[in-house]
Structures are given as C-alpha cells and as structure tokens.
Amino acid sequence: MLKKKLTDISNKDLVIAPSLLAADFANLKSEIEQTKRAGVEVLHIDVMDGHFVPNISMGVPVVQSIRSITDQIFDVHLMISHPLDYVSSFVKAGADHITFHIESDDNVEQVIKEIKKHSVTVGMSLKPGTDPELILPYLGQIDMILVMTVEPGFGGQSFMANMMPKISFLREKISKIGSNLHIEVDGGIDQGTVGTVVKAGANVIVAGTSVFKYCDGVEKAVLALKSNANYDSDICSNRSYSL
Ligand code: DX5
Ligand code: ZN
C-alpha cells in the first residue's frame, strides 16, 4: 500500500499533529506508539538551530531513528536560518513534509524548489509578527501554511489569541482559490484553545504539551482535542513547564 501523504488529506479534515518536542526523549518509541494507538497520522518534528530561534532541539539522526518505527507522516518544522542546506538530509532521513520559515535567510522560491525536487510536500511558516500578505504570492506553490501562535523556539508557551484574524484571512483566501492548502497552527494549543483555532479556520493542529503532558495520557489527550475542536472549554490545564 502506498504511504499516505498530506495531499491525500482534505483541508476540511481535522488533523492532530503531536509535537515530539514535548515527548519524553528517553522513551521516544513508547511515546510514538501511544500516538499511533490514538490514531495519529501526522507527527510534528521541531528542528531548531540556536540561531533562527534561541534554542536547539533535534536533528537528522533523530528523524532517521524514529523513521524505522512508524509510517506516520513526518511533518518537519525547520526553525533554522538556512533551510536550503538541510532539506536533502531531512528528506533522506525520512521527512514526508518540510515547513520552513518565510523569515529565514534563504531565497523563498529556491527553498520551495529544493523541497519539491525531493518529492515531499511544502509548508511555509509565519512568525506572529509577520504580515500574512507576504505569503499570498506563494499559495499556488505550497501545500500548507503554518501560522505560529507563539514566538517559535520553545514548547509550553501561552497561546496568542490575537493570531486568529491572520488564520481567518488566510482561510478566506484559500477558499476563494479553491485549493486544498492546509492551515496548520502551532504553539500553546490545548483542549481549551483548540476550538478557537478551528473556528478561525485552522485544520492541522500541532500540540506538544497538551498531548505528551496531559493529565490522563496521550490517547485521552488526542481524543479530548478532537472532541473539543468544536467547543471552547478548558478541561485539563497543566501548562506549567517549559522546554
Ligand atoms: C515552538 C514549536 C512548537 C512547540 C509547540 O517553537 O514550533 O511545535 O513544540 O509546543 P506546545 O504545544 O507545548 O506549545
Ligand atoms: Zn513546531
């Protein structure tokens, strides 16, 4: 059977993408297996270079290791200054999708071309302060927009509700052109805030702390995110740590 891709999923479907940054790295295999039991199809992998963002996380060897234990879609979020230099290594290690930042130092067109050359799907991300108009010229060339709802760099931060107009603006543009572009949101999303981002127009929900540090475990966390996607209620708040 052919491996599932992001483009096989409708942008009207809700996708929960747990962020491994909040997982217990000493037990990564069991953490990933729990996401599988929860029916998770997409895993979000945060890559930080200590330059584009003031933190360093995981890289190519981690992607390569976990590739052998799961067929889930690897959504690699590059928070690095020079994505162009690393696309090839991440794809070889097993990335299925690569998101880079419009604010990175490389030429946007070139990065898109490089990602496509490797036959994986392309995402472009906007930091909270970046004008969404800047991404409009590229909508026809990419598969997903990632709207950051925190300043990138750390897990466990507070959700920025003032990003909702940006999501709605982009969802409206996508509806007008009638494409299957996904809108992903990342940062501070939990069982209380998921309803707000879905209402604004996001369909791919990155969740780190609220999945891996959930009071009742990973499976129930994912279930609660899904069932709360149409409501606004905080059923289990435990966001008191940071990575
Ligand atoms: C932040 C990362 C996020 C982070 C989200 O720079 O891009 O993916 O892991 O973590 P939570 O869900 O804990 O805010
Ligand atoms: Zn991320």
CSV table of C-alpha atoms and ligand atoms in Angstrom, one decimal:
chain,number,residue,atom,x,y,z
A,1,MET,CA,0.0,0.0,0.0
A,2,LEU,CA,1.2,3.5,-0.9
A,3,LYS,CA,2.2,5.6,2.1
A,4,LYS,CA,-0.2,8.4,3.0
A,5,LYS,CA,0.7,12.0,2.2
A,6,LEU,CA,-0.5,15.3,3.4
A,7,THR,CA,-2.1,15.9,0.0
A,8,ASP,CA,-4.3,12.8,0.5
A,9,ILE,CA,-6.0,14.5,3.4
A,10,SER,CA,-8.7,17.2,2.8
A,11,ASN,CA,-8.1,20.6,4.2
A,12,LYS,CA,-11.6,20.3,5.7
A,13,ASP,CA,-10.5,17.4,7.9
A,14,LEU,CA,-9.2,17.9,11.4
A,15,VAL,CA,-5.6,16.6,11.9
A,16,ILE,CA,-4.0,16.4,15.3
A,17,ALA,CA,-0.2,16.6,14.9
A,18,PRO,CA,1.6,15.9,18.3
A,19,SER,CA,4.8,17.8,18.6
A,20,LEU,CA,7.6,15.5,19.7
A,21,LEU,CA,9.4,18.4,21.4
A,22,ALA,CA,7.2,17.8,24.5
A,23,ALA,CA,7.7,14.0,24.5
A,24,ASP,CA,9.9,12.1,26.9
A,25,PHE,CA,13.1,11.6,24.8
A,26,ALA,CA,14.2,8.7,27.0
A,27,ASN,CA,11.1,6.9,25.9
A,28,LEU,CA,10.5,8.2,22.4
A,29,LYS,CA,9.5,4.8,21.0
A,30,SER,CA,6.8,4.3,23.6
A,31,GLU,CA,5.6,7.9,23.2
A,32,ILE,CA,5.2,7.4,19.4
A,33,GLU,CA,3.4,4.1,19.9
A,34,GLN,CA,0.9,5.9,22.2
A,35,THR,CA,0.2,8.4,19.4
A,36,LYS,CA,-0.3,5.5,17.0
A,37,ARG,CA,-2.8,3.9,19.4
A,38,ALA,CA,-4.6,7.3,19.5
A,39,GLY,CA,-5.0,7.2,15.7
A,40,VAL,CA,-2.4,10.0,15.0
A,41,GLU,CA,-1.4,10.2,11.3
A,42,VAL,CA,0.9,13.2,11.5
A,43,LEU,CA,3.9,13.7,13.8
A,44,HIS,CA,5.3,17.3,14.1
A,45,ILE,CA,9.1,17.4,14.5
A,46,ASP,CA,10.6,20.7,15.6
A,47,VAL,CA,14.1,21.5,14.4
A,48,MET,CA,15.9,24.5,15.9
A,49,ASP,CA,19.4,25.7,15.2
A,50,GLY,CA,20.1,28.1,18.1
A,51,HIS,CA,20.3,30.9,15.5
A,52,PHE,CA,16.9,31.5,13.9
A,53,VAL,CA,15.5,30.8,17.3
A,54,PRO,CA,17.3,30.9,20.7
A,55,ASN,CA,17.1,27.1,21.3
A,56,ILE,CA,18.5,23.9,19.9
A,57,SER,CA,16.3,20.8,19.6
A,58,MET,CA,16.6,17.7,17.5
A,59,GLY,CA,18.1,17.0,14.0
A,60,VAL,CA,18.6,14.5,11.3
A,61,PRO,CA,19.7,11.5,13.4
A,62,VAL,CA,16.5,11.6,15.5
A,63,VAL,CA,14.4,11.7,12.4
A,64,GLN,CA,16.3,8.8,10.9
A,65,SER,CA,16.0,6.7,14.1
A,66,ILE,CA,12.3,7.1,14.5
A,67,ARG,CA,11.6,6.5,10.8
A,68,SER,CA,12.2,2.8,11.4
A,69,ILE,CA,9.4,2.5,14.0
A,70,THR,CA,6.5,4.3,12.3
A,71,ASP,CA,4.8,5.0,9.0
A,72,GLN,CA,3.2,8.2,10.3
A,73,ILE,CA,3.6,11.3,8.2
A,74,PHE,CA,6.7,13.2,9.5
A,75,ASP,CA,5.9,17.0,9.4
A,76,VAL,CA,9.3,18.6,9.9
A,77,HIS,CA,9.2,22.2,11.1
A,78,LEU,CA,12.6,23.9,10.3
A,79,MET,CA,13.2,26.8,12.6
A,80,ILE,CA,16.6,27.4,11.1
A,81,SER,CA,18.3,30.3,9.3
A,82,HIS,CA,19.4,28.2,6.2
A,83,PRO,CA,16.8,25.6,5.3
A,84,LEU,CA,18.2,25.3,1.8
A,85,ASP,CA,21.3,23.5,3.1
A,86,TYR,CA,19.3,20.9,5.1
A,87,VAL,CA,16.3,19.9,3.0
A,88,SER,CA,18.1,17.0,1.4
A,89,SER,CA,19.4,15.5,4.6
A,90,PHE,CA,16.0,15.6,6.3
A,91,VAL,CA,14.2,14.0,3.3
A,92,LYS,CA,16.9,11.3,3.2
A,93,ALA,CA,16.3,10.7,6.9
A,94,GLY,CA,12.6,10.2,6.3
A,95,ALA,CA,10.8,13.6,6.3
A,96,ASP,CA,7.5,13.5,4.4
A,97,HIS,CA,6.8,17.2,4.7
A,98,ILE,CA,9.1,20.2,5.2
A,99,THR,CA,8.0,23.5,6.6
A,100,PHE,CA,10.4,26.4,6.5
A,101,HIS,CA,10.0,30.0,7.7
A,102,ILE,CA,9.4,32.8,5.3
A,103,GLU,CA,11.6,34.9,7.6
A,104,SER,CA,14.6,32.6,7.1
A,105,ASP,CA,17.7,33.9,5.3
A,106,ASP,CA,17.3,31.8,2.2
A,107,ASN,CA,15.5,32.7,-1.1
A,108,VAL,CA,11.9,31.6,-0.7
A,109,GLU,CA,11.5,30.4,-4.3
A,110,GLN,CA,14.7,28.4,-4.1
A,111,VAL,CA,13.7,26.7,-0.9
A,112,ILE,CA,10.3,25.7,-2.4
A,113,LYS,CA,12.0,24.4,-5.5
A,114,GLU,CA,14.5,22.4,-3.4
A,115,ILE,CA,11.8,20.8,-1.3
A,116,LYS,CA,9.7,19.9,-4.4
A,117,LYS,CA,12.7,18.4,-6.0
A,118,HIS,CA,12.8,15.8,-3.3
A,119,SER,CA,9.1,15.0,-3.8
A,120,VAL,CA,7.8,15.9,-0.4
A,121,THR,CA,5.1,18.4,0.5
A,122,VAL,CA,6.0,22.0,1.2
A,123,GLY,CA,5.0,24.2,4.1
A,124,MET,CA,5.7,27.9,4.8
A,125,SER,CA,5.5,29.3,8.3
A,126,LEU,CA,4.8,32.8,9.6
A,127,LYS,CA,6.1,34.1,12.9
A,128,PRO,CA,3.4,36.0,14.9
A,129,GLY,CA,4.7,39.4,13.8
A,130,THR,CA,4.8,38.6,10.0
A,131,ASP,CA,2.2,40.1,7.7
A,132,PRO,CA,0.1,37.3,6.1
A,133,GLU,CA,0.0,39.2,2.8
A,134,LEU,CA,3.7,38.2,2.3
A,135,ILE,CA,2.7,34.6,1.8
A,136,LEU,CA,0.0,35.2,-0.8
A,137,PRO,CA,2.3,35.1,-3.9
A,138,TYR,CA,3.3,31.5,-2.9
A,139,LEU,CA,-0.1,30.0,-2.2
A,140,GLY,CA,-0.1,28.2,-5.6
A,141,GLN,CA,3.2,26.5,-4.9
A,142,ILE,CA,2.8,25.2,-1.4
A,143,ASP,CA,0.7,22.5,0.5
A,144,MET,CA,0.4,24.0,3.9
A,145,ILE,CA,0.7,27.3,5.7
A,146,LEU,CA,1.9,27.2,9.3
A,147,VAL,CA,0.7,30.0,11.5
A,148,MET,CA,2.7,30.3,14.7
A,149,THR,CA,0.5,31.1,17.7
A,150,VAL,CA,3.6,31.6,19.9
A,151,GLU,CA,7.1,33.0,19.1
A,152,PRO,CA,8.9,30.0,17.8
A,153,GLY,CA,11.7,28.4,19.9
A,154,PHE,CA,10.1,26.8,22.9
A,155,GLY,CA,7.3,24.5,23.9
A,156,GLY,CA,4.9,25.2,26.7
A,157,GLN,CA,4.2,28.9,25.9
A,158,SER,CA,0.9,30.7,26.1
A,159,PHE,CA,-1.3,30.7,23.1
A,160,MET,CA,-1.7,34.1,21.2
A,161,ALA,CA,-5.4,34.5,20.5
A,162,ASN,CA,-4.6,37.7,18.5
A,163,MET,CA,-3.4,35.5,15.7
A,164,MET,CA,-7.0,34.4,14.9
A,165,PRO,CA,-7.6,37.2,12.3
A,166,LYS,CA,-4.5,36.0,10.5
A,167,ILE,CA,-5.9,32.5,10.3
A,168,SER,CA,-9.3,33.7,9.1
A,169,PHE,CA,-7.7,35.9,6.5
A,170,LEU,CA,-5.7,33.0,5.1
A,171,ARG,CA,-8.6,30.6,5.2
A,172,GLU,CA,-10.7,33.0,3.2
A,173,LYS,CA,-8.0,33.4,0.5
A,174,ILE,CA,-7.7,29.6,0.3
A,175,SER,CA,-11.5,29.2,-0.1
A,176,LYS,CA,-11.5,31.8,-2.9
A,177,ILE,CA,-8.9,30.0,-4.9
A,178,GLY,CA,-10.5,26.6,-4.1
A,179,SER,CA,-7.2,24.8,-3.3
A,180,ASN,CA,-6.6,22.0,-0.8
A,181,LEU,CA,-4.0,24.1,1.1
A,182,HIS,CA,-3.9,23.2,4.8
A,183,ILE,CA,-3.7,25.7,7.6
A,184,GLU,CA,-1.6,24.4,10.5
A,185,VAL,CA,-1.3,26.2,13.8
A,186,ASP,CA,1.5,25.7,16.3
A,187,GLY,CA,2.0,26.9,19.9
A,188,GLY,CA,0.0,26.8,23.1
A,189,ILE,CA,-2.8,24.8,21.7
A,190,ASP,CA,-4.6,22.7,24.2
A,191,GLN,CA,-8.0,21.2,24.9
A,192,GLY,CA,-9.2,24.7,25.8
A,193,THR,CA,-7.8,26.7,22.8
A,194,VAL,CA,-8.3,24.1,20.1
A,195,GLY,CA,-11.9,25.3,19.5
A,196,THR,CA,-10.7,28.8,18.9
A,197,VAL,CA,-8.2,27.9,16.2
A,198,VAL,CA,-10.6,25.6,14.4
A,199,LYS,CA,-13.3,28.2,14.4
A,200,ALA,CA,-10.8,30.7,12.9
A,201,GLY,CA,-10.1,28.2,10.0
A,202,ALA,CA,-7.1,26.0,11.0
A,203,ASN,CA,-7.4,22.3,10.3
A,204,VAL,CA,-3.9,20.9,11.3
A,205,ILE,CA,-3.4,21.3,15.0
A,206,VAL,CA,0.1,21.0,16.4
A,207,ALA,CA,0.0,20.2,20.1
A,208,GLY,CA,3.0,19.4,22.3
A,209,THR,CA,2.5,20.0,26.0
A,210,SER,CA,-1.3,19.3,25.8
A,211,VAL,CA,-0.6,15.8,24.3
A,212,PHE,CA,2.5,14.5,26.0
A,213,LYS,CA,2.0,16.1,29.4
A,214,TYR,CA,-1.8,15.6,29.5
A,215,CYS,CA,-3.1,14.6,32.9
A,216,ASP,CA,-4.7,11.4,31.5
A,217,GLY,CA,-2.1,10.3,29.0
A,218,VAL,CA,-1.6,10.7,25.2
A,219,GLU,CA,-4.6,8.7,23.9
A,220,LYS,CA,-7.1,10.6,26.0
A,221,ALA,CA,-5.3,13.9,25.2
A,222,VAL,CA,-5.8,13.4,21.5
A,223,LEU,CA,-9.4,12.3,22.0
A,224,ALA,CA,-10.1,15.4,24.1
A,225,LEU,CA,-8.5,17.7,21.5
A,226,LYS,CA,-10.7,16.1,18.8
A,227,SER,CA,-13.9,16.3,20.7
A,228,ASN,CA,-13.2,19.8,21.9
A,229,ALA,CA,-12.4,21.1,18.4
A,230,ASN,CA,-15.9,22.5,18.1
A,231,TYR,CA,-16.1,23.9,21.6
A,232,ASP,CA,-14.2,26.3,23.8
A,233,SER,CA,-13.7,24.6,27.2
A,234,ASP,CA,-10.6,24.1,29.3
A,235,ILE,CA,-11.0,20.6,30.7
A,236,CYS,CA,-7.4,19.8,31.8
A,237,SER,CA,-4.9,22.6,32.2
A,238,ASN,CA,-1.4,21.6,33.0
A,239,ARG,CA,0.8,24.0,31.2
A,240,SER,CA,3.2,24.9,34.0
A,241,TYR,CA,6.5,23.8,32.5
A,242,SER,CA,8.7,24.9,29.6
A,243,LEU,CA,11.2,23.0,27.5
B,1,DX5,C1,7.5,26.1,19.1
B,1,DX5,C2,7.4,24.8,18.3
B,1,DX5,C3,6.2,24.0,18.7
B,1,DX5,C4,6.1,23.5,20.1
B,1,DX5,C5,4.6,23.5,20.5
B,1,DX5,O1,8.6,26.8,18.6
B,1,DX5,O2,7.3,25.1,16.9
B,1,DX5,O3,5.9,23.0,17.8
B,1,DX5,O4,6.6,22.3,20.3
B,1,DX5,O5,4.6,23.2,21.8
B,1,DX5,P1,3.3,23.5,22.7
B,1,DX5,O6,2.2,22.8,22.1
B,1,DX5,O7,3.7,22.9,24.0
B,1,DX5,O8,3.1,25.0,22.7
B,2,ZN,ZN,6.6,23.5,15.5
